[in-house]
Amino acid sequence: MAEIFRKVQPYEFNYVCDQCLRGMMQATGKVMQGGIEHQCMICSHKQLLAKSYPHVEYFAEQESPDWKAVQADKTTNAPMPTSF
């Protein structure tokens, strides 16, 4: 197949802590049943999320993220284990 290309724009996705509402969540590298473990950079709250944050996604110039889909997919609603 021939190589193709198009101009794209990067979008950075971050997740704001549900507990302190100020800090950004950072993936810890642990994958658990129910999601990816994240920790708040300010209050150290831990939470499972469906995607790893922060991350970058690329969209064509005419496209933009589907914000409704982003909001629907933001958490797994799985309780965190208590043994941290």
PDB file of N, CA and C in Angstrom:
ATOM      1  N   MET A   1       0.835  -1.195   0.000  1.00  0.00           N
ATOM      2  CA  MET A   1       0.000   0.000   0.000  1.00  0.00           C
ATOM      3  C   MET A   1       0.874   1.250   0.000  1.00  0.00           C
ATOM      4  N   ALA A   2       0.321   2.298  -0.529  1.00  0.00           N
ATOM      5  CA  ALA A   2       1.040   3.570  -0.590  1.00  0.00           C
ATOM      6  C   ALA A   2       0.923   4.312   0.735  1.00  0.00           C
ATOM      7  N   GLU A   3       1.937   5.066   1.035  1.00  0.00           N
ATOM      8  CA  GLU A   3       1.921   5.883   2.237  1.00  0.00           C
ATOM      9  C   GLU A   3       1.007   7.079   2.013  1.00  0.00           C
ATOM     10  N   ILE A   4       0.221   7.418   3.019  1.00  0.00           N
ATOM     11  CA  ILE A   4      -0.636   8.599   2.943  1.00  0.00           C
ATOM     12  C   ILE A   4      -0.379   9.458   4.173  1.00  0.00           C
ATOM     13  N   PHE A   5      -0.807  10.694   4.126  1.00  0.00           N
ATOM     14  CA  PHE A   5      -0.626  11.573   5.274  1.00  0.00           C
ATOM     15  C   PHE A   5      -1.723  12.618   5.289  1.00  0.00           C
ATOM     16  N   ARG A   6      -1.906  13.221   6.447  1.00  0.00           N
ATOM     17  CA  ARG A   6      -2.831  14.338   6.607  1.00  0.00           C
ATOM     18  C   ARG A   6      -2.389  15.124   7.827  1.00  0.00           C
ATOM     19  N   LYS A   7      -2.750  16.370   7.869  1.00  0.00           N
ATOM     20  CA  LYS A   7      -2.411  17.233   8.988  1.00  0.00           C
ATOM     21  C   LYS A   7      -3.367  16.939  10.146  1.00  0.00           C
ATOM     22  N   VAL A   8      -2.821  16.803  11.354  1.00  0.00           N
ATOM     23  CA  VAL A   8      -3.641  16.527  12.534  1.00  0.00           C
ATOM     24  C   VAL A   8      -3.299  17.512  13.643  1.00  0.00           C
ATOM     25  N   GLN A   9      -4.228  17.623  14.595  1.00  0.00           N
ATOM     26  CA  GLN A   9      -4.018  18.463  15.768  1.00  0.00           C
ATOM     27  C   GLN A   9      -4.013  17.573  17.007  1.00  0.00           C
ATOM     28  N   PRO A  10      -3.037  17.756  17.902  1.00  0.00           N
ATOM     29  CA  PRO A  10      -3.032  16.978  19.139  1.00  0.00           C
ATOM     30  C   PRO A  10      -3.963  17.601  20.185  1.00  0.00           C
ATOM     31  N   TYR A  11      -4.667  16.755  20.917  1.00  0.00           N
ATOM     32  CA  TYR A  11      -5.476  17.170  22.063  1.00  0.00           C
ATOM     33  C   TYR A  11      -4.953  16.427  23.276  1.00  0.00           C
ATOM     34  N   GLU A  12      -4.591  17.158  24.320  1.00  0.00           N
ATOM     35  CA  GLU A  12      -4.142  16.530  25.558  1.00  0.00           C
ATOM     36  C   GLU A  12      -5.347  16.327  26.463  1.00  0.00           C
ATOM     37  N   PHE A  13      -5.483  15.125  27.000  1.00  0.00           N
ATOM     38  CA  PHE A  13      -6.564  14.802  27.915  1.00  0.00           C
ATOM     39  C   PHE A  13      -5.992  14.601  29.310  1.00  0.00           C
ATOM     40  N   ASN A  14      -6.516  15.336  30.278  1.00  0.00           N
ATOM     41  CA  ASN A  14      -6.169  15.182  31.688  1.00  0.00           C
ATOM     42  C   ASN A  14      -7.439  14.867  32.449  1.00  0.00           C
ATOM     43  N   TYR A  15      -7.285  14.389  33.673  1.00  0.00           N
ATOM     44  CA  TYR A  15      -8.432  14.074  34.514  1.00  0.00           C
ATOM     45  C   TYR A  15      -8.241  14.778  35.846  1.00  0.00           C
ATOM     46  N   VAL A  16      -9.186  15.633  36.236  1.00  0.00           N
ATOM     47  CA  VAL A  16      -9.124  16.370  37.494  1.00  0.00           C
ATOM     48  C   VAL A  16      -9.626  15.474  38.623  1.00  0.00           C
ATOM     49  N   CYS A  17      -8.931  15.506  39.736  1.00  0.00           N
ATOM     50  CA  CYS A  17      -9.250  14.682  40.903  1.00  0.00           C
ATOM     51  C   CYS A  17     -10.687  14.904  41.370  1.00  0.00           C
ATOM     52  N   ASP A  18     -11.408  13.813  41.574  1.00  0.00           N
ATOM     53  CA  ASP A  18     -12.786  13.885  42.059  1.00  0.00           C
ATOM     54  C   ASP A  18     -12.863  14.255  43.537  1.00  0.00           C
ATOM     55  N   GLN A  19     -11.754  14.118  44.266  1.00  0.00           N
ATOM     56  CA  GLN A  19     -11.774  14.402  45.704  1.00  0.00           C
ATOM     57  C   GLN A  19     -11.440  15.870  45.997  1.00  0.00           C
ATOM     58  N   CYS A  20     -10.280  16.342  45.541  1.00  0.00           N
ATOM     59  CA  CYS A  20      -9.882  17.721  45.854  1.00  0.00           C
ATOM     60  C   CYS A  20     -10.303  18.723  44.781  1.00  0.00           C
ATOM     61  N   LEU A  21     -10.654  18.246  43.610  1.00  0.00           N
ATOM     62  CA  LEU A  21     -11.115  19.069  42.483  1.00  0.00           C
ATOM     63  C   LEU A  21     -10.069  20.058  41.981  1.00  0.00           C
ATOM     64  N   ARG A  22      -8.784  19.835  42.313  1.00  0.00           N
ATOM     65  CA  ARG A  22      -7.718  20.737  41.881  1.00  0.00           C
ATOM     66  C   ARG A  22      -6.589  19.998  41.177  1.00  0.00           C
ATOM     67  N   GLY A  23      -6.205  18.851  41.704  1.00  0.00           N
ATOM     68  CA  GLY A  23      -5.056  18.137  41.176  1.00  0.00           C
ATOM     69  C   GLY A  23      -5.372  17.321  39.939  1.00  0.00           C
ATOM     70  N   MET A  24      -4.340  17.053  39.169  1.00  0.00           N
ATOM     71  CA  MET A  24      -4.456  16.204  37.993  1.00  0.00           C
ATOM     72  C   MET A  24      -4.120  14.774  38.391  1.00  0.00           C
ATOM     73  N   MET A  25      -4.852  13.839  37.816  1.00  0.00           N
ATOM     74  CA  MET A  25      -4.604  12.428  38.077  1.00  0.00           C
ATOM     75  C   MET A  25      -3.474  11.936  37.176  1.00  0.00           C
ATOM     76  N   GLN A  26      -2.601  11.103  37.749  1.00  0.00           N
ATOM     77  CA  GLN A  26      -1.461  10.547  37.027  1.00  0.00           C
ATOM     78  C   GLN A  26      -1.512   9.036  37.159  1.00  0.00           C
ATOM     79  N   ALA A  27      -1.411   8.322  36.051  1.00  0.00           N
ATOM     80  CA  ALA A  27      -1.410   6.856  36.080  1.00  0.00           C
ATOM     81  C   ALA A  27      -0.212   6.370  36.884  1.00  0.00           C
ATOM     82  N   THR A  28      -0.451   5.377  37.760  1.00  0.00           N
ATOM     83  CA  THR A  28       0.631   4.828  38.587  1.00  0.00           C
ATOM     84  C   THR A  28       1.354   3.681  37.903  1.00  0.00           C
ATOM     85  N   GLY A  29       0.765   3.153  36.842  1.00  0.00           N
ATOM     86  CA  GLY A  29       1.350   2.010  36.153  1.00  0.00           C
ATOM     87  C   GLY A  29       0.729   0.685  36.555  1.00  0.00           C
ATOM     88  N   LYS A  30      -0.142   0.713  37.575  1.00  0.00           N
ATOM     89  CA  LYS A  30      -0.814  -0.513  38.021  1.00  0.00           C
ATOM     90  C   LYS A  30      -2.137  -0.682  37.284  1.00  0.00           C
ATOM     91  N   VAL A  31      -2.305  -1.840  36.670  1.00  0.00           N
ATOM     92  CA  VAL A  31      -3.568  -2.175  36.017  1.00  0.00           C
ATOM     93  C   VAL A  31      -4.266  -3.198  36.901  1.00  0.00           C
ATOM     94  N   MET A  32      -5.482  -2.890  37.306  1.00  0.00           N
ATOM     95  CA  MET A  32      -6.248  -3.744  38.203  1.00  0.00           C
ATOM     96  C   MET A  32      -7.551  -4.141  37.536  1.00  0.00           C
ATOM     97  N   GLN A  33      -8.196  -5.132  38.112  1.00  0.00           N
ATOM     98  CA  GLN A  33      -9.513  -5.490  37.606  1.00  0.00           C
ATOM     99  C   GLN A  33     -10.419  -4.279  37.782  1.00  0.00           C
ATOM    100  N   GLY A  34     -10.976  -3.803  36.706  1.00  0.00           N
ATOM    101  CA  GLY A  34     -11.860  -2.647  36.783  1.00  0.00           C
ATOM    102  C   GLY A  34     -11.238  -1.356  36.298  1.00  0.00           C
ATOM    103  N   GLY A  35      -9.939  -1.322  36.027  1.00  0.00           N
ATOM    104  CA  GLY A  35      -9.369  -0.094  35.494  1.00  0.00           C
ATOM    105  C   GLY A  35      -7.897   0.093  35.775  1.00  0.00           C
ATOM    106  N   ILE A  36      -7.433   1.292  35.471  1.00  0.00           N
ATOM    107  CA  ILE A  36      -6.034   1.673  35.643  1.00  0.00           C
ATOM    108  C   ILE A  36      -5.952   2.570  36.864  1.00  0.00           C
ATOM    109  N   GLU A  37      -5.048   2.249  37.780  1.00  0.00           N
ATOM    110  CA  GLU A  37      -4.908   3.039  39.004  1.00  0.00           C
ATOM    111  C   GLU A  37      -4.260   4.385  38.688  1.00  0.00           C
ATOM    112  N   HIS A  38      -4.827   5.446  39.262  1.00  0.00           N
ATOM    113  CA  HIS A  38      -4.306   6.800  39.137  1.00  0.00           C
ATOM    114  C   HIS A  38      -4.183   7.407  40.530  1.00  0.00           C
ATOM    115  N   GLN A  39      -3.282   8.373  40.658  1.00  0.00           N
ATOM    116  CA  GLN A  39      -3.099   9.074  41.928  1.00  0.00           C
ATOM    117  C   GLN A  39      -3.071  10.570  41.660  1.00  0.00           C
ATOM    118  N   CYS A  40      -3.756  11.329  42.514  1.00  0.00           N
ATOM    119  CA  CYS A  40      -3.789  12.783  42.394  1.00  0.00           C
ATOM    120  C   CYS A  40      -2.422  13.349  42.745  1.00  0.00           C
ATOM    121  N   MET A  41      -1.955  14.298  41.956  1.00  0.00           N
ATOM    122  CA  MET A  41      -0.653  14.912  42.169  1.00  0.00           C
ATOM    123  C   MET A  41      -0.664  15.900  43.335  1.00  0.00           C
ATOM    124  N   ILE A  42      -1.843  16.283  43.844  1.00  0.00           N
ATOM    125  CA  ILE A  42      -1.922  17.221  44.964  1.00  0.00           C
ATOM    126  C   ILE A  42      -2.286  16.509  46.268  1.00  0.00           C
ATOM    127  N   CYS A  43      -3.416  15.786  46.278  1.00  0.00           N
ATOM    128  CA  CYS A  43      -3.901  15.205  47.542  1.00  0.00           C
ATOM    129  C   CYS A  43      -3.606  13.713  47.696  1.00  0.00           C
ATOM    130  N   SER A  44      -3.032  13.084  46.683  1.00  0.00           N
ATOM    131  CA  SER A  44      -2.655  11.658  46.696  1.00  0.00           C
ATOM    132  C   SER A  44      -3.843  10.700  46.685  1.00  0.00           C
ATOM    133  N   HIS A  45      -5.048  11.195  46.426  1.00  0.00           N
ATOM    134  CA  HIS A  45      -6.227  10.336  46.296  1.00  0.00           C
ATOM    135  C   HIS A  45      -5.994   9.340  45.168  1.00  0.00           C
ATOM    136  N   LYS A  46      -6.373   8.085  45.380  1.00  0.00           N
ATOM    137  CA  LYS A  46      -6.230   7.061  44.347  1.00  0.00           C
ATOM    138  C   LYS A  46      -7.595   6.665  43.818  1.00  0.00           C
ATOM    139  N   GLN A  47      -7.627   6.381  42.502  1.00  0.00           N
ATOM    140  CA  GLN A  47      -8.885   6.085  41.832  1.00  0.00           C
ATOM    141  C   GLN A  47      -8.598   5.244  40.594  1.00  0.00           C
ATOM    142  N   LEU A  48      -9.538   4.360  40.250  1.00  0.00           N
ATOM    143  CA  LEU A  48      -9.431   3.577  39.026  1.00  0.00           C
ATOM    144  C   LEU A  48     -10.147   4.311  37.904  1.00  0.00           C
ATOM    145  N   LEU A  49      -9.489   4.416  36.752  1.00  0.00           N
ATOM    146  CA  LEU A  49     -10.077   5.055  35.581  1.00  0.00           C
ATOM    147  C   LEU A  49      -9.983   4.116  34.388  1.00  0.00           C
ATOM    148  N   ALA A  50     -10.881   4.285  33.435  1.00  0.00           N
ATOM    149  CA  ALA A  50     -10.932   3.407  32.268  1.00  0.00           C
ATOM    150  C   ALA A  50      -9.768   3.646  31.308  1.00  0.00           C
ATOM    151  N   LYS A  51      -9.252   4.871  31.260  1.00  0.00           N
ATOM    152  CA  LYS A  51      -8.135   5.227  30.377  1.00  0.00           C
ATOM    153  C   LYS A  51      -6.968   5.710  31.217  1.00  0.00           C
ATOM    154  N   SER A  52      -5.795   5.707  30.609  1.00  0.00           N
ATOM    155  CA  SER A  52      -4.602   6.219  31.271  1.00  0.00           C
ATOM    156  C   SER A  52      -4.511   7.724  31.050  1.00  0.00           C
ATOM    157  N   TYR A  53      -4.297   8.473  32.117  1.00  0.00           N
ATOM    158  CA  TYR A  53      -4.163   9.932  32.042  1.00  0.00           C
ATOM    159  C   TYR A  53      -2.822  10.344  32.601  1.00  0.00           C
ATOM    160  N   PRO A  54      -2.225  11.408  32.088  1.00  0.00           N
ATOM    161  CA  PRO A  54      -2.654  12.153  30.913  1.00  0.00           C
ATOM    162  C   PRO A  54      -2.329  11.373  29.648  1.00  0.00           C
ATOM    163  N   HIS A  55      -3.020  11.703  28.569  1.00  0.00           N
ATOM    164  CA  HIS A  55      -2.710  11.108  27.272  1.00  0.00           C
ATOM    165  C   HIS A  55      -3.047  12.093  26.156  1.00  0.00           C
ATOM    166  N   VAL A  56      -2.507  11.820  24.982  1.00  0.00           N
ATOM    167  CA  VAL A  56      -2.711  12.679  23.816  1.00  0.00           C
ATOM    168  C   VAL A  56      -3.420  11.870  22.747  1.00  0.00           C
ATOM    169  N   GLU A  57      -4.414  12.474  22.122  1.00  0.00           N
ATOM    170  CA  GLU A  57      -5.093  11.885  20.974  1.00  0.00           C
ATOM    171  C   GLU A  57      -4.996  12.887  19.828  1.00  0.00           C
ATOM    172  N   TYR A  58      -4.964  12.354  18.621  1.00  0.00           N
ATOM    173  CA  TYR A  58      -4.809  13.196  17.432  1.00  0.00           C
ATOM    174  C   TYR A  58      -6.081  13.173  16.601  1.00  0.00           C
ATOM    175  N   PHE A  59      -6.465  14.362  16.098  1.00  0.00           N
ATOM    176  CA  PHE A  59      -7.661  14.509  15.290  1.00  0.00           C
ATOM    177  C   PHE A  59      -7.310  15.307  14.042  1.00  0.00           C
ATOM    178  N   ALA A  60      -7.967  14.973  12.924  1.00  0.00           N
ATOM    179  CA  ALA A  60      -7.787  15.753  11.705  1.00  0.00           C
ATOM    180  C   ALA A  60      -8.247  17.180  11.963  1.00  0.00           C
ATOM    181  N   GLU A  61      -7.760  18.098  11.172  1.00  0.00           N
ATOM    182  CA  GLU A  61      -8.089  19.511  11.392  1.00  0.00           C
ATOM    183  C   GLU A  61      -9.587  19.775  11.431  1.00  0.00           C
ATOM    184  N   GLN A  62     -10.372  19.044  10.636  1.00  0.00           N
ATOM    185  CA  GLN A  62     -11.815  19.263  10.591  1.00  0.00           C
ATOM    186  C   GLN A  62     -12.534  18.553  11.734  1.00  0.00           C
ATOM    187  N   GLU A  63     -11.862  17.633  12.417  1.00  0.00           N
ATOM    188  CA  GLU A  63     -12.482  16.852  13.486  1.00  0.00           C
ATOM    189  C   GLU A  63     -12.173  17.481  14.840  1.00  0.00           C
ATOM    190  N   SER A  64     -12.938  17.071  15.817  1.00  0.00           N
ATOM    191  CA  SER A  64     -12.649  17.428  17.206  1.00  0.00           C
ATOM    192  C   SER A  64     -13.140  16.281  18.072  1.00  0.00           C
ATOM    193  N   PRO A  65     -12.661  16.214  19.310  1.00  0.00           N
ATOM    194  CA  PRO A  65     -13.094  15.119  20.179  1.00  0.00           C
ATOM    195  C   PRO A  65     -14.604  15.099  20.381  1.00  0.00           C
ATOM    196  N   ASP A  66     -15.164  13.918  20.510  1.00  0.00           N
ATOM    197  CA  ASP A  66     -16.583  13.759  20.830  1.00  0.00           C
ATOM    198  C   ASP A  66     -16.702  13.868  22.349  1.00  0.00           C
ATOM    199  N   TRP A  67     -16.990  15.061  22.860  1.00  0.00           N
ATOM    200  CA  TRP A  67     -16.965  15.319  24.301  1.00  0.00           C
ATOM    201  C   TRP A  67     -17.982  14.489  25.066  1.00  0.00           C
ATOM    202  N   LYS A  68     -19.114  14.156  24.467  1.00  0.00           N
ATOM    203  CA  LYS A  68     -20.102  13.325  25.155  1.00  0.00           C
ATOM    204  C   LYS A  68     -19.547  11.919  25.373  1.00  0.00           C
ATOM    205  N   ALA A  69     -18.849  11.381  24.388  1.00  0.00           N
ATOM    206  CA  ALA A  69     -18.244  10.055  24.536  1.00  0.00           C
ATOM    207  C   ALA A  69     -17.119  10.094  25.558  1.00  0.00           C
ATOM    208  N   VAL A  70     -16.358  11.186  25.595  1.00  0.00           N
ATOM    209  CA  VAL A  70     -15.274  11.324  26.571  1.00  0.00           C
ATOM    210  C   VAL A  70     -15.846  11.306  27.977  1.00  0.00           C
ATOM    211  N   GLN A  71     -16.907  12.044  28.221  1.00  0.00           N
ATOM    212  CA  GLN A  71     -17.517  12.094  29.548  1.00  0.00           C
ATOM    213  C   GLN A  71     -18.113  10.747  29.952  1.00  0.00           C
ATOM    214  N   ALA A  72     -18.722  10.035  29.020  1.00  0.00           N
ATOM    215  CA  ALA A  72     -19.344   8.750  29.329  1.00  0.00           C
ATOM    216  C   ALA A  72     -18.312   7.685  29.660  1.00  0.00           C
ATOM    217  N   ASP A  73     -17.079   7.831  29.193  1.00  0.00           N
ATOM    218  CA  ASP A  73     -16.045   6.813  29.359  1.00  0.00           C
ATOM    219  C   ASP A  73     -15.021   7.182  30.419  1.00  0.00           C
ATOM    220  N   LYS A  74     -15.266   8.199  31.250  1.00  0.00           N
ATOM    221  CA  LYS A  74     -14.202   8.700  32.104  1.00  0.00           C
ATOM    222  C   LYS A  74     -13.877   7.838  33.319  1.00  0.00           C
ATOM    223  N   THR A  75     -14.834   7.133  33.908  1.00  0.00           N
ATOM    224  CA  THR A  75     -14.500   6.306  35.064  1.00  0.00           C
ATOM    225  C   THR A  75     -15.135   4.936  34.944  1.00  0.00           C
ATOM    226  N   THR A  76     -14.609   4.024  35.737  1.00  0.00           N
ATOM    227  CA  THR A  76     -15.158   2.675  35.751  1.00  0.00           C
ATOM    228  C   THR A  76     -16.140   2.491  36.897  1.00  0.00           C
ATOM    229  N   ASN A  77     -16.177   3.461  37.820  1.00  0.00           N
ATOM    230  CA  ASN A  77     -17.010   3.383  39.015  1.00  0.00           C
ATOM    231  C   ASN A  77     -16.648   2.183  39.892  1.00  0.00           C
ATOM    232  N   ALA A  78     -15.450   1.677  39.743  1.00  0.00           N
ATOM    233  CA  ALA A  78     -15.005   0.550  40.564  1.00  0.00           C
ATOM    234  C   ALA A  78     -14.432   1.078  41.863  1.00  0.00           C
ATOM    235  N   PRO A  79     -14.797   0.459  43.006  1.00  0.00           N
ATOM    236  CA  PRO A  79     -14.232   0.925  44.271  1.00  0.00           C
ATOM    237  C   PRO A  79     -12.747   0.575  44.351  1.00  0.00           C
ATOM    238  N   MET A  80     -11.978   1.433  44.978  1.00  0.00           N
ATOM    239  CA  MET A  80     -10.552   1.181  45.143  1.00  0.00           C
ATOM    240  C   MET A  80     -10.335   0.218  46.315  1.00  0.00           C
ATOM    241  N   PRO A  81      -9.353  -0.675  46.197  1.00  0.00           N
ATOM    242  CA  PRO A  81      -9.010  -1.524  47.338  1.00  0.00           C
ATOM    243  C   PRO A  81      -8.540  -0.646  48.503  1.00  0.00           C
ATOM    244  N   THR A  82      -8.741  -1.098  49.709  1.00  0.00           N
ATOM    245  CA  THR A  82      -8.378  -0.293  50.875  1.00  0.00           C
ATOM    246  C   THR A  82      -6.970  -0.552  51.361  1.00  0.00           C
ATOM    247  N   SER A  83      -6.234  -1.469  50.768  1.00  0.00           N
ATOM    248  CA  SER A  83      -4.894  -1.814  51.253  1.00  0.00           C
ATOM    249  C   SER A  83      -3.802  -1.073  50.485  1.00  0.00           C
ATOM    250  N   PHE A  84      -3.735   0.264  50.667  1.00  0.00           N
ATOM    251  CA  PHE A  84      -2.660   1.059  50.043  1.00  0.00           C
ATOM    252  C   PHE A  84      -1.688   1.477  51.088  1.00  0.00           C
TER     253      PHE A  84
END
